[in-house]
């Protein structure tokens, strides 16, 4: 259907027409992947380069008859299965939430307005559009009453566009003012930007510091694993007497086993698994708190937030506007009827609807014209026989008004009440306030403060998260409410006086907490300026006027009761609208990134020492001191099992940039310490002619003891639960050496006195060096924290000076 063929049925489509078009497939039921598909989850967890290497090594061991050394294959399989199951469970949980909270459309059918699922809109439907609605499908306007559409999410143009009959409206754009009706001309995949495409973000693994850092490490390992493999294989063949003799005697099998042991140990498979699990578990845990995570890495991003911007309505207050009282200024009959008319209009906002209970007598005649409300001008108007009535913010209707009027309005606003003025004047033709406009009555409204607002803001203060309240209401009204919830806000800043330059804007944002009369575009400017100043910004809100700022923020948080547009661009949706969930959300983000950092040091230490051991033993032409089965058990006791528990423990540590650098600052020196100890042990054992089986036993003991000590170091402060986990791993070590069946399977033997002495000396020396490494690492971490603070201060200074950082 094209706009030129537009036919607008007065009563909308009939049920028979809808059924016919549905049968023909002319519906809006185009549903892109609302979350990761099962195939993409399997591909991400199974079909990877390193899984391919592991499977190849596993098959080689099976072919040469050394299945006992192929335990790592079972471990890799378990990693893939666990990762797949966890992500699939998270996918199902989030899909169910999204289904329940999917947006709806309002259409006219059989002469009646109906709310229907967006997917059931059909071509030719008459869409009824009102302020706050997201347009469900492409359409052509055939009636408009001040219809204004925000197409910024589609075109990048932030200014609302006036729509008149014959104009086109696009799916995904937002009605920000007035009302109208449009015939749907394109649906489903043919529409310009189907609104359900917003849901595709919900489970996308977008860029994050954790993922990008881990992927960088994997790329490094991928580049070096081939040369290291050849180096170690050559060394092991030489250790078996040379390539020719080893192949003739069959001892090449031992060389292959040792080479596979060194290569598999280099791959941090568990780190990828733990990151996926932690993200998925975090998202599911938040879903149980009625928080829908639309992008998994948003869980991580929350840990970085150091400033949160709040919209007053729906966040600090419950959003239910209650009419407080009327304060007449002059004698002008008819104002009560005008207020009654405002209260019952289809596009009436919450403020206007609150008038219904107090003003019931409607005007005797219908209006002859009107000016729809605009969030930019903050007033609306209606024309009756007796003239033009304007309802809006006093300082916007009368920007040059009398000092007495504005003083009286300011006095009422300072008490925490929202103040509007109803004025009267001669009708105008250009949607401007009449020059002869006269203020007739001041109206005051109250908002109920959320009972959980103060407690939530106290939490942010304790965590060092700054707060800015940005609202479209009177700044003094907003400041009064902010004071009621515990914020230090002696006054509010009027956003109409915000500086145009970036430096001046940042200075004002730094000096004030509350901002009123903020337009949607200014909210976006504020968020951008705060980000420029070095802050990681979260933005909460529920109205259409919050959508641009929420989209621009590092983390956008929307209330489920809010406009479809706001929820569409937010990364988190508070499904029950409770502001009190935010502390748990922030805490979950901090737990994720802090625990992954700790776990990453375990896995990267293993990768570091495995790489160093392979290179050193390859260069020195020494037999590799481990069998793959022995490394599998060591990994399980010192990394795999404890990491699973550590990754899910509570952790309130504040995020500091530089995750990978800090992790490597510990992992590389710790890996070097382990390599040094094992190399000295192997050289001494070779010099003292200790049997190979005994050397492997001692090396297994050293690596397990030092690995457990690294676990202790990274677990500090050691809580009762951590002590239980570490103790269980130590008991596991004792059982490995005590149970004959296990010991025989791992080819462990009783060490002689020289070996025991070597093990004790090397272990003690390595532990001492690990403590030094941790001391230096903590100094580096503290320096990182200080540098982050200084860089943020420097960014603020640069921004204030107007210099781009």
GROMACS .gro file of C-alpha atoms in nm, residues 278-532:
model
  255
  278UNK     CA    1   2.902  -1.447   3.560
  279UNK     CA    2   2.727  -1.221   3.308
  280UNK     CA    3   2.442  -1.466   3.261
  281UNK     CA    4   2.397  -1.537   3.632
  282UNK     CA    5   2.407  -1.163   3.705
  283UNK     CA    6   2.133  -1.099   3.448
  284UNK     CA    7   1.914  -1.380   3.584
  285UNK     CA    8   1.964  -1.266   3.944
  286UNK     CA    9   1.858  -0.915   3.845
  287UNK     CA   10   1.556  -1.053   3.660
  288UNK     CA   11   1.442  -1.207   3.989
  289UNK     CA   12   1.459  -0.855   4.131
  290UNK     CA   13   1.230  -0.739   3.848
  291UNK     CA   14   1.515  -0.581   3.653
  292UNK     CA   15   1.526  -0.666   3.283
  293UNK     CA   16   1.880  -0.656   3.143
  294UNK     CA   17   1.855  -0.575   2.774
  295UNK     CA   18   2.231  -0.599   2.717
  296UNK     CA   19   2.436  -0.840   2.929
  297UNK     CA   20   2.753  -0.626   2.944
  298UNK     CA   21   2.535  -0.358   3.104
  299UNK     CA   22   2.577  -0.565   3.421
  300UNK     CA   23   2.950  -0.496   3.399
  301UNK     CA   24   2.896  -0.133   3.300
  302UNK     CA   25   2.710  -0.066   3.622
  303UNK     CA   26   3.031  -0.119   3.818
  304UNK     CA   27   3.186   0.180   3.644
  305UNK     CA   28   2.906   0.428   3.717
  306UNK     CA   29   3.022   0.719   3.933
  307UNK     CA   30   2.740   0.963   3.862
  308UNK     CA   31   2.369   0.902   3.821
  309UNK     CA   32   2.122   1.147   3.668
  310UNK     CA   33   1.768   1.118   3.794
  311UNK     CA   34   1.447   1.249   3.653
  312UNK     CA   35   1.225   1.361   3.938
  313UNK     CA   36   0.890   1.227   3.821
  314UNK     CA   37   0.867   0.850   3.842
  315UNK     CA   38   1.207   0.823   4.008
  316UNK     CA   39   1.217   1.033   4.324
  317UNK     CA   40   0.840   1.065   4.318
  318UNK     CA   41   0.576   0.809   4.238
  319UNK     CA   42   0.458   1.003   3.936
  320UNK     CA   43   0.098   1.026   4.054
  321UNK     CA   44   0.013   1.394   4.035
  322UNK     CA   45  -0.251   1.515   4.283
  323UNK     CA   46  -0.428   1.848   4.244
  324UNK     CA   47  -0.342   2.063   4.544
  325UNK     CA   48  -0.535   2.387   4.501
  326UNK     CA   49  -0.632   2.689   4.291
  327UNK     CA   50  -0.507   3.039   4.373
  328UNK     CA   51  -0.713   3.296   4.173
  329UNK     CA   52  -0.533   3.615   4.073
  330UNK     CA   53  -0.810   3.808   3.892
  331UNK     CA   54  -1.182   3.777   3.835
  332UNK     CA   55  -1.238   3.597   3.503
  333UNK     CA   56  -1.542   3.369   3.466
  334UNK     CA   57  -1.511   3.033   3.288
  335UNK     CA   58  -1.170   2.919   3.410
  336UNK     CA   59  -1.317   2.624   3.604
  337UNK     CA   60  -1.486   2.494   3.285
  338UNK     CA   61  -1.161   2.529   3.090
  339UNK     CA   62  -0.976   2.322   3.350
  340UNK     CA   63  -1.253   2.059   3.334
  341UNK     CA   64  -1.206   2.046   2.955
  342UNK     CA   65  -0.827   1.997   2.992
  343UNK     CA   66  -0.879   1.706   3.232
  344UNK     CA   67  -1.078   1.484   2.996
  345UNK     CA   68  -0.882   1.518   2.671
  346UNK     CA   69  -0.739   1.204   2.510
  347UNK     CA   70  -0.389   1.349   2.510
  348UNK     CA   71  -0.416   1.481   2.866
  349UNK     CA   72  -0.103   1.418   3.071
  350UNK     CA   73  -0.104   1.314   3.436
  351UNK     CA   74  -0.116   1.675   3.555
  352UNK     CA   75  -0.421   1.759   3.346
  353UNK     CA   76  -0.597   1.433   3.441
  354UNK     CA   77  -0.561   1.518   3.810
  355UNK     CA   78  -0.802   1.809   3.752
  356UNK     CA   79  -1.094   1.578   3.676
  357UNK     CA   80  -1.203   1.523   4.035
  358UNK     CA   81  -1.208   1.894   4.122
  359UNK     CA   82  -1.351   2.041   3.801
  360UNK     CA   83  -1.646   1.862   3.644
  361UNK     CA   84  -1.856   2.125   3.463
  362UNK     CA   85  -1.761   2.126   3.094
  363UNK     CA   86  -1.777   2.436   2.869
  364UNK     CA   87  -2.106   2.492   2.691
  365UNK     CA   88  -1.946   2.499   2.345
  366UNK     CA   89  -1.671   2.307   2.169
  367UNK     CA   90  -1.333   2.475   2.120
  368UNK     CA   91  -1.259   2.640   1.787
  369UNK     CA   92  -0.887   2.575   1.801
  370UNK     CA   93  -0.604   2.459   2.018
  371UNK     CA   94  -0.226   2.451   2.053
  372UNK     CA   95  -0.096   2.112   2.165
  373UNK     CA   96   0.144   2.092   2.457
  374UNK     CA   97   0.511   2.096   2.366
  375UNK     CA   98   0.786   1.993   2.606
  376UNK     CA   99   1.002   2.266   2.451
  377UNK     CA  100   0.764   2.559   2.514
  378UNK     CA  101   0.599   2.394   2.819
  379UNK     CA  102   0.248   2.527   2.763
  380UNK     CA  103  -0.066   2.442   2.567
  381UNK     CA  104  -0.369   2.647   2.471
  382UNK     CA  105  -0.733   2.616   2.371
  383UNK     CA  106  -0.960   2.870   2.202
  384UNK     CA  107  -1.323   2.907   2.309
  385UNK     CA  108  -1.579   3.174   2.223
  386UNK     CA  109  -1.454   3.399   2.501
  387UNK     CA  110  -1.089   3.388   2.389
  388UNK     CA  111  -0.767   3.189   2.419
  389UNK     CA  112  -0.681   3.007   2.742
  390UNK     CA  113  -0.315   2.915   2.801
  391UNK     CA  114  -0.207   2.654   3.056
  392UNK     CA  115   0.160   2.613   3.139
  393UNK     CA  116   0.460   2.700   3.351
  394UNK     CA  117   0.437   3.061   3.475
  395UNK     CA  118   0.790   3.156   3.372
  396UNK     CA  119   0.734   3.007   3.025
  397UNK     CA  120   0.394   3.164   2.962
  398UNK     CA  121   0.511   3.498   3.105
  399UNK     CA  122   0.888   3.507   3.053
  400UNK     CA  123   0.877   3.885   3.100
  401UNK     CA  124   0.587   3.873   3.341
  402UNK     CA  125   0.530   4.083   3.650
  403UNK     CA  126   0.767   4.032   3.942
  404UNK     CA  127   0.465   3.981   4.168
  405UNK     CA  128   0.331   3.689   3.961
  406UNK     CA  129   0.665   3.515   3.929
  407UNK     CA  130   0.743   3.576   4.296
  408UNK     CA  131   0.411   3.424   4.401
  409UNK     CA  132   0.469   3.124   4.171
  410UNK     CA  133   0.823   3.083   4.300
  411UNK     CA  134   0.699   3.094   4.659
  412UNK     CA  135   0.450   2.815   4.591
  413UNK     CA  136   0.708   2.611   4.401
  414UNK     CA  137   0.963   2.644   4.682
  415UNK     CA  138   0.723   2.456   4.910
  416UNK     CA  139   0.765   2.150   4.688
  417UNK     CA  140   0.445   2.200   4.494
  418UNK     CA  141   0.437   2.206   4.116
  419UNK     CA  142   0.292   2.533   3.989
  420UNK     CA  143   0.106   2.611   3.666
  421UNK     CA  144  -0.070   2.924   3.551
  422UNK     CA  145  -0.395   2.952   3.354
  423UNK     CA  146  -0.395   3.271   3.150
  424UNK     CA  147  -0.644   3.435   2.914
  425UNK     CA  148  -0.595   3.649   2.604
  426UNK     CA  149  -0.696   3.712   2.245
  427UNK     CA  150  -0.645   3.423   2.000
  428UNK     CA  151  -0.325   3.422   1.793
  429UNK     CA  152  -0.251   3.264   1.456
  430UNK     CA  153   0.113   3.168   1.510
  431UNK     CA  154   0.103   2.949   1.823
  432UNK     CA  155   0.245   3.220   2.047
  433UNK     CA  156   0.121   3.357   2.378
  434UNK     CA  157  -0.111   3.654   2.315
  435UNK     CA  158   0.043   3.991   2.385
  436UNK     CA  159  -0.258   4.080   2.602
  437UNK     CA  160  -0.242   3.755   2.801
  438UNK     CA  161  -0.344   3.794   3.164
  439UNK     CA  162  -0.273   3.547   3.446
  440UNK     CA  163  -0.609   3.430   3.584
  441UNK     CA  164  -0.526   3.159   3.837
  442UNK     CA  165  -0.224   2.976   3.975
  443UNK     CA  166  -0.267   2.601   4.016
  444UNK     CA  167  -0.058   2.386   4.249
  445UNK     CA  168  -0.002   2.011   4.233
  446UNK     CA  169   0.166   1.765   4.463
  447UNK     CA  170   0.366   1.452   4.394
  448UNK     CA  171   0.405   1.163   4.636
  449UNK     CA  172   0.770   1.095   4.716
  450UNK     CA  173   0.875   0.731   4.680
  451UNK     CA  174   0.926   0.578   5.026
  452UNK     CA  175   1.248   0.412   4.908
  453UNK     CA  176   1.404   0.723   4.754
  454UNK     CA  177   1.597   0.846   5.060
  455UNK     CA  178   1.743   0.505   5.139
  456UNK     CA  179   1.853   0.460   4.778
  457UNK     CA  180   2.020   0.800   4.761
  458UNK     CA  181   2.196   0.733   5.094
  459UNK     CA  182   2.340   0.417   4.937
  460UNK     CA  183   2.476   0.611   4.641
  461UNK     CA  184   2.635   0.864   4.876
  462UNK     CA  185   2.806   0.585   5.070
  463UNK     CA  186   2.936   0.430   4.746
  464UNK     CA  187   3.079   0.755   4.615
  465UNK     CA  188   2.824   0.786   4.334
  466UNK     CA  189   2.726   1.148   4.272
  467UNK     CA  190   2.366   1.243   4.193
  468UNK     CA  191   2.219   1.507   3.963
  469UNK     CA  192   1.843   1.564   3.946
  470UNK     CA  193   1.736   1.697   3.607
  471UNK     CA  194   1.369   1.771   3.555
  472UNK     CA  195   1.138   1.968   3.333
  473UNK     CA  196   0.959   2.113   3.636
  474UNK     CA  197   1.020   2.434   3.829
  475UNK     CA  198   1.375   2.421   3.972
  476UNK     CA  199   1.264   2.530   4.319
  477UNK     CA  200   0.992   2.264   4.329
  478UNK     CA  201   1.245   2.000   4.232
  479UNK     CA  202   1.496   2.131   4.487
  480UNK     CA  203   1.235   2.111   4.764
  481UNK     CA  204   1.164   1.747   4.680
  482UNK     CA  205   1.538   1.677   4.656
  483UNK     CA  206   1.585   1.815   5.007
  484UNK     CA  207   1.302   1.594   5.130
  485UNK     CA  208   1.495   1.286   5.014
  486UNK     CA  209   1.821   1.394   5.175
  487UNK     CA  210   2.010   1.570   4.895
  488UNK     CA  211   2.209   1.884   4.968
  489UNK     CA  212   2.018   2.114   4.734
  490UNK     CA  213   1.965   2.462   4.880
  491UNK     CA  214   1.827   2.575   4.544
  492UNK     CA  215   1.763   2.455   4.193
  493UNK     CA  216   1.929   2.585   3.876
  494UNK     CA  217   1.702   2.708   3.598
  495UNK     CA  218   1.814   2.527   3.283
  496UNK     CA  219   1.706   2.820   3.067
  497UNK     CA  220   2.022   2.989   3.193
  498UNK     CA  221   2.259   2.704   3.115
  499UNK     CA  222   2.574   2.822   2.936
  500UNK     CA  223   2.604   2.741   2.568
  501UNK     CA  224   2.974   2.653   2.587
  502UNK     CA  225   3.081   2.311   2.710
  503UNK     CA  226   3.326   2.441   2.972
  504UNK     CA  227   3.072   2.668   3.133
  505UNK     CA  228   2.812   2.393   3.131
  506UNK     CA  229   3.047   2.154   3.312
  507UNK     CA  230   3.124   2.417   3.576
  508UNK     CA  231   2.752   2.467   3.640
  509UNK     CA  232   2.696   2.091   3.658
  510UNK     CA  233   2.979   2.062   3.906
  511UNK     CA  234   2.841   2.335   4.131
  512UNK     CA  235   2.472   2.237   4.134
  513UNK     CA  236   2.277   1.922   4.215
  514UNK     CA  237   1.926   2.009   4.098
  515UNK     CA  238   1.825   2.143   3.756
  516UNK     CA  239   1.474   2.245   3.655
  517UNK     CA  240   1.304   2.353   3.333
  518UNK     CA  241   1.533   2.116   3.144
  519UNK     CA  242   1.429   2.040   2.788
  520UNK     CA  243   1.484   1.693   2.633
  521UNK     CA  244   1.772   1.827   2.425
  522UNK     CA  245   1.929   1.986   2.735
  523UNK     CA  246   1.907   1.655   2.922
  524UNK     CA  247   2.105   1.501   2.641
  525UNK     CA  248   2.356   1.789   2.651
  526UNK     CA  249   2.397   1.744   3.026
  527UNK     CA  250   2.471   1.373   2.991
  528UNK     CA  251   2.724   1.438   2.712
  529UNK     CA  252   2.895   1.711   2.915
  530UNK     CA  253   2.924   1.487   3.221
  531UNK     CA  254   3.076   1.211   3.007
  532UNK     CA  255   3.318   1.462   2.856
   0.00000   0.00000   0.00000
